GROMACS .gro file of C-alpha atoms in nm:
model
  252
    1MET     CA    1  -2.815  -2.341   3.169
    2LYS     CA    2  -2.448  -2.354   3.079
    3LYS     CA    3  -2.514  -2.627   2.821
    4VAL     CA    4  -2.791  -2.417   2.664
    5PHE     CA    5  -2.558  -2.118   2.641
    6LEU     CA    6  -2.285  -2.324   2.478
    7PHE     CA    7  -2.533  -2.472   2.231
    8LEU     CA    8  -2.658  -2.124   2.133
    9PHE     CA    9  -2.301  -1.997   2.105
   10PHE     CA   10  -2.187  -2.273   1.872
   11SER     CA   11  -2.510  -2.254   1.672
   12SER     CA   12  -2.460  -1.883   1.611
   13PHE     CA   13  -2.094  -1.948   1.529
   14ILE     CA   14  -2.188  -2.205   1.266
   15LEU     CA   15  -2.449  -1.972   1.117
   16SER     CA   16  -2.197  -1.687   1.101
   17CYS     CA   17  -1.952  -1.915   0.921
   18GLU     CA   18  -2.222  -2.014   0.673
   19THR     CA   19  -2.280  -1.649   0.580
   20LEU     CA   20  -1.919  -1.635   0.460
   21THR     CA   21  -1.979  -1.899   0.194
   22PHE     CA   22  -2.078  -1.723  -0.128
   23PRO     CA   23  -2.186  -1.843  -0.472
   24ASP     CA   24  -1.905  -1.870  -0.724
   25ALA     CA   25  -1.766  -1.527  -0.806
   26ILE     CA   26  -1.725  -1.452  -1.176
   27TYR     CA   27  -1.404  -1.257  -1.202
   28GLY     CA   28  -1.320  -1.076  -1.523
   29LYS     CA   29  -1.674  -0.997  -1.640
   30ILE     CA   30  -1.686  -0.620  -1.625
   31GLY     CA   31  -2.021  -0.539  -1.788
   32ASN     CA   32  -2.382  -0.639  -1.723
   33SER     CA   33  -2.579  -0.855  -1.965
   34GLN     CA   34  -2.915  -0.699  -1.868
   35LYS     CA   35  -2.822  -0.344  -1.968
   36HIS     CA   36  -2.524  -0.210  -2.158
   37LEU     CA   37  -2.381   0.108  -2.011
   38VAL     CA   38  -2.234   0.313  -2.297
   39LYS     CA   39  -2.149   0.653  -2.147
   40ILE     CA   40  -2.091   0.826  -1.816
   41SER     CA   41  -2.087   1.203  -1.795
   42GLN     CA   42  -1.914   1.397  -1.520
   43ASP     CA   43  -2.036   1.749  -1.451
   44GLU     CA   44  -2.224   1.752  -1.782
   45GLN     CA   45  -1.911   1.656  -1.980
   46LEU     CA   46  -1.845   1.317  -2.141
   47TRP     CA   47  -1.613   1.135  -1.900
   48THR     CA   48  -1.624   0.765  -1.988
   49GLU     CA   49  -1.724   0.588  -2.308
   50LEU     CA   50  -1.764   0.212  -2.344
   51LYS     CA   51  -1.750   0.037  -2.680
   52TYR     CA   52  -1.889  -0.315  -2.732
   53ASP     CA   53  -1.796  -0.592  -2.975
   54ILE     CA   54  -2.041  -0.814  -3.163
   55ARG     CA   55  -2.070  -1.041  -2.856
   56ASN     CA   56  -2.174  -0.744  -2.641
   57ARG     CA   57  -1.846  -0.738  -2.449
   58ILE     CA   58  -1.672  -0.412  -2.360
   59TYR     CA   59  -1.357  -0.399  -2.572
   60GLN     CA   60  -1.265  -0.034  -2.521
   61ILE     CA   61  -1.285   0.193  -2.218
   62ILE     CA   62  -1.222   0.555  -2.319
   63ARG     CA   63  -1.158   0.802  -2.040
   64TYR     CA   64  -1.176   1.171  -2.128
   65TYR     CA   65  -0.977   1.436  -1.946
   66GLU     CA   66  -0.967   1.813  -1.989
   67ASN     CA   67  -0.764   1.823  -2.311
   68GLU     CA   68  -0.694   1.459  -2.387
   69SER     CA   69  -0.821   1.103  -2.360
   70ASP     CA   70  -0.684   0.759  -2.285
   71THR     CA   71  -0.813   0.424  -2.408
   72ALA     CA   72  -0.788   0.081  -2.249
   73PHE     CA   73  -0.818  -0.210  -2.496
   74LEU     CA   74  -0.958  -0.541  -2.370
   75GLU     CA   75  -0.942  -0.902  -2.490
   76TYR     CA   76  -1.148  -1.199  -2.367
   77ASN     CA   77  -1.150  -1.577  -2.339
   78THR     CA   78  -1.436  -1.802  -2.451
   79ASN     CA   79  -1.605  -1.752  -2.112
   80ASN     CA   80  -1.619  -1.377  -2.178
   81GLN     CA   81  -1.367  -1.302  -1.902
   82VAL     CA   82  -1.109  -1.030  -1.961
   83THR     CA   83  -0.772  -1.188  -2.038
   84GLU     CA   84  -0.574  -0.879  -2.140
   85ARG     CA   85  -0.586  -0.504  -2.086
   86LYS     CA   86  -0.360  -0.260  -2.272
   87TYR     CA   87  -0.354   0.101  -2.156
   88GLY     CA   88  -0.134   0.408  -2.140
   89LYS     CA   89   0.028   0.289  -2.467
   90ILE     CA   90   0.298   0.098  -2.277
   91TYR     CA   91   0.122  -0.100  -2.002
   92VAL     CA   92  -0.023  -0.450  -2.036
   93ASP     CA   93  -0.210  -0.660  -1.781
   94LYS     CA   94  -0.276  -1.029  -1.846
   95TYR     CA   95  -0.524  -1.239  -1.648
   96ILE     CA   96  -0.507  -1.618  -1.618
   97TYR     CA   97  -0.807  -1.834  -1.523
   98GLN     CA   98  -0.849  -2.197  -1.425
   99ASN     CA   99  -1.193  -2.357  -1.420
  100GLY     CA  100  -1.337  -2.008  -1.441
  101LYS     CA  101  -1.139  -1.878  -1.141
  102LEU     CA  102  -0.886  -1.597  -1.164
  103ILE     CA  103  -0.559  -1.753  -1.048
  104GLN     CA  104  -0.293  -1.505  -1.167
  105SER     CA  105  -0.253  -1.153  -1.299
  106LEU     CA  106   0.061  -1.030  -1.474
  107SER     CA  107   0.158  -0.668  -1.541
  108PHE     CA  108   0.422  -0.545  -1.785
  109ASN     CA  109   0.578  -0.221  -1.904
  110LEU     CA  110   0.662  -0.249  -2.275
  111GLN     CA  111   0.930   0.019  -2.246
  112ASN     CA  112   1.094  -0.155  -1.953
  113PRO     CA  113   1.077  -0.532  -2.013
  114GLU     CA  114   1.268  -0.605  -1.692
  115TRP     CA  115   0.981  -0.464  -1.484
  116ASN     CA  116   0.697  -0.705  -1.416
  117VAL     CA  117   0.445  -0.773  -1.140
  118LYS     CA  118   0.268  -1.102  -1.074
  119LEU     CA  119  -0.020  -1.173  -0.837
  120VAL     CA  120  -0.096  -1.534  -0.743
  121TYR     CA  121  -0.442  -1.580  -0.590
  122ARG     CA  122  -0.565  -1.820  -0.323
  123TYR     CA  123  -0.936  -1.886  -0.260
  124LYS     CA  124  -1.162  -1.947   0.036
  125ASN     CA  125  -1.542  -1.985   0.026
  126ASN     CA  126  -1.557  -1.910  -0.349
  127ARG     CA  127  -1.380  -1.574  -0.315
  128ILE     CA  128  -1.016  -1.468  -0.334
  129ASP     CA  129  -0.883  -1.484   0.023
  130TYR     CA  130  -0.537  -1.343  -0.041
  131ALA     CA  131  -0.278  -1.289  -0.313
  132ASN     CA  132   0.100  -1.314  -0.308
  133LYS     CA  133   0.262  -1.030  -0.501
  134TYR     CA  134   0.590  -1.079  -0.685
  135MET     CA  135   0.805  -0.812  -0.849
  136ASN     CA  136   1.064  -0.942  -1.094
  137ASN     CA  137   0.995  -1.290  -0.947
  138ASN     CA  138   1.069  -1.181  -0.588
  139LEU     CA  139   0.792  -1.211  -0.329
  140VAL     CA  140   0.740  -0.858  -0.194
  141SER     CA  141   0.394  -0.840  -0.035
  142LYS     CA  142   0.069  -1.014   0.052
  143ILE     CA  143  -0.276  -0.875  -0.031
  144GLN     CA  144  -0.568  -0.967   0.195
  145PHE     CA  145  -0.935  -0.937   0.098
  146GLY     CA  146  -1.246  -0.877   0.310
  147TYR     CA  147  -1.612  -0.912   0.203
  148ASN     CA  148  -1.960  -0.811   0.312
  149ASN     CA  149  -2.257  -1.049   0.329
  150ASN     CA  150  -2.335  -0.995  -0.041
  151GLY     CA  151  -1.983  -1.099  -0.143
  152ASN     CA  152  -1.863  -0.749  -0.236
  153VAL     CA  153  -1.504  -0.662  -0.150
  154ILE     CA  154  -1.501  -0.420   0.142
  155SER     CA  155  -1.123  -0.417   0.188
  156ARG     CA  156  -0.812  -0.495  -0.014
  157LYS     CA  157  -0.501  -0.446   0.201
  158GLU     CA  158  -0.143  -0.497   0.090
  159TYR     CA  159   0.128  -0.567   0.348
  160GLY     CA  160   0.502  -0.587   0.285
  161ILE     CA  161   0.657  -0.928   0.349
  162GLU     CA  162   0.944  -0.782   0.550
  163SER     CA  163   0.738  -0.515   0.723
  164THR     CA  164   0.670  -0.540   1.097
  165SER     CA  165   0.400  -0.271   1.084
  166ASP     CA  166   0.025  -0.338   1.097
  167ILE     CA  167  -0.028  -0.045   0.860
  168PRO     CA  168  -0.085  -0.160   0.499
  169MET     CA  169   0.129  -0.029   0.215
  170LYS     CA  170  -0.181   0.006  -0.003
  171GLU     CA  171  -0.547  -0.018   0.082
  172TYR     CA  172  -0.891   0.000  -0.080
  173ASN     CA  173  -1.205   0.025   0.135
  174TYR     CA  174  -1.571   0.030   0.030
  175THR     CA  175  -1.928   0.013   0.153
  176TYR     CA  176  -2.219  -0.070  -0.080
  177ASP     CA  177  -2.586  -0.034  -0.157
  178ASN     CA  178  -2.799  -0.332  -0.268
  179LYS     CA  179  -2.855  -0.218  -0.629
  180ILE     CA  180  -2.702  -0.339  -0.957
  181ASN     CA  181  -2.353  -0.224  -1.054
  182PRO     CA  182  -2.353  -0.194  -1.436
  183PHE     CA  183  -1.978  -0.162  -1.488
  184HIS     CA  184  -1.651  -0.271  -1.324
  185ASP     CA  185  -1.415   0.019  -1.394
  186LEU     CA  186  -1.076  -0.144  -1.446
  187ILE     CA  187  -0.908   0.197  -1.464
  188TYR     CA  188  -0.985   0.266  -1.097
  189CYS     CA  189  -1.067  -0.075  -0.959
  190PRO     CA  190  -0.844  -0.386  -0.985
  191ILE     CA  191  -1.002  -0.688  -1.151
  192ASP     CA  192  -0.979  -0.889  -0.828
  193ILE     CA  193  -1.222  -0.656  -0.648
  194ILE     CA  194  -1.574  -0.799  -0.676
  195GLN     CA  195  -1.839  -0.525  -0.684
  196THR     CA  196  -2.179  -0.673  -0.759
  197ASN     CA  197  -2.342  -0.367  -0.603
  198ASN     CA  198  -2.258   0.003  -0.623
  199ALA     CA  199  -2.000   0.149  -0.388
  200VAL     CA  200  -2.148   0.425  -0.171
  201THR     CA  201  -1.830   0.507   0.021
  202MET     CA  202  -1.474   0.447  -0.093
  203TYR     CA  203  -1.116   0.541  -0.036
  204HIS     CA  204  -0.779   0.437  -0.171
  205TYR     CA  205  -0.463   0.473   0.033
  206ALA     CA  206  -0.097   0.421  -0.061
  207ILE     CA  207   0.197   0.465   0.173
  208PHE     CA  208   0.366   0.718  -0.057
  209MET     CA  209   0.071   0.962  -0.029
  210SER     CA  210   0.164   1.289   0.137
  211SER     CA  211  -0.163   1.306   0.331
  212LEU     CA  212  -0.441   1.077   0.451
  213PRO     CA  213  -0.689   0.978   0.180
  214THR     CA  214  -1.028   1.137   0.142
  215VAL     CA  215  -1.326   0.912   0.205
  216TYR     CA  216  -1.569   0.981  -0.079
  217GLY     CA  217  -1.939   0.909  -0.079
  218MET     CA  218  -2.186   0.857  -0.365
  219ASN     CA  219  -2.561   0.920  -0.369
  220TYR     CA  220  -2.738   0.739  -0.655
  221GLU     CA  221  -3.070   0.761  -0.831
  222TYR     CA  222  -3.196   0.443  -0.997
  223ASP     CA  223  -3.428   0.336  -1.275
  224LYS     CA  224  -3.713   0.089  -1.223
  225ASP     CA  225  -3.475  -0.205  -1.281
  226GLY     CA  226  -3.233  -0.097  -1.008
  227PHE     CA  227  -2.959   0.043  -1.232
  228PRO     CA  228  -2.801   0.381  -1.148
  229ILE     CA  229  -2.901   0.668  -1.377
  230SER     CA  230  -2.736   0.955  -1.189
  231ALA     CA  231  -2.513   1.014  -0.888
  232THR     CA  232  -2.349   1.285  -0.683
  233ARG     CA  233  -2.004   1.256  -0.525
  234TYR     CA  234  -1.903   1.420  -0.198
  235ASP     CA  235  -1.641   1.423   0.075
  236THR     CA  236  -1.789   1.235   0.372
  237LYS     CA  237  -1.653   1.506   0.603
  238HIS     CA  238  -1.869   1.758   0.417
  239PRO     CA  239  -2.166   1.552   0.293
  240TYR     CA  240  -2.378   1.851   0.188
  241ILE     CA  241  -2.121   1.983  -0.060
  242THR     CA  242  -2.139   1.817  -0.404
  243LEU     CA  243  -1.800   1.761  -0.565
  244ASN     CA  244  -1.915   1.600  -0.891
  245THR     CA  245  -2.234   1.494  -1.064
  246TYR     CA  246  -2.266   1.189  -1.291
  247LYS     CA  247  -2.516   1.057  -1.543
  248PHE     CA  248  -2.527   0.698  -1.670
  249ILE     CA  249  -2.645   0.637  -2.025
  250TYR     CA  250  -2.747   0.293  -2.146
  251ASN     CA  251  -2.787   0.145  -2.492
  252GLN     CA  252  -3.158   0.141  -2.573
   0.00000   0.00000   0.00000
């Protein structure tokens, strides 16, 4: 009986390990080739606009606020992966790939050339396992990634190298549906977070926040192809109160 138990235990262990091996993740591809999302409205007002180049790649992300707008400009490599993002008029992110894998990201402030951030990525089972973060070439923190069975990032936690606390300095957490995510929003979501499906709960925490983060939820409606066409956003503590409504508009 004991031998049977051990056999079943190790068999289940092997199967659980196998579920952690995913197909190759394609980092840096932020749109969807099946349908091109062109606009997102928030509360009946234009909120996000996406512009495409002749190769159907998103080269501008325009975010509209109450009395102003901000534009992120994107550049690509021959594999259609984002290699550069310019935003806020002074910030630049560069992304470096090797054999299709994202291996480094570099961030600069054009008004303060001495400030720079570098992330160096390490992989396991075809996904980023962790990243070492350097500021001005000094190792300052480590970022650890967790995934669900579909290979979506469910956690991105950053810990200080010299910290003895188990509490992360920064943290992203998500849960997902099983439908198609049409757009990776680089303004809110780092490029190293894989989101094949749509996030249905999310929160972002940073140690400098004055209060605990709100866990937000999203309820989606989909078209016949499984793409979101509308959504409502709510605080998970008060799920029956709608905070925002969204509509997704695609190029016909």
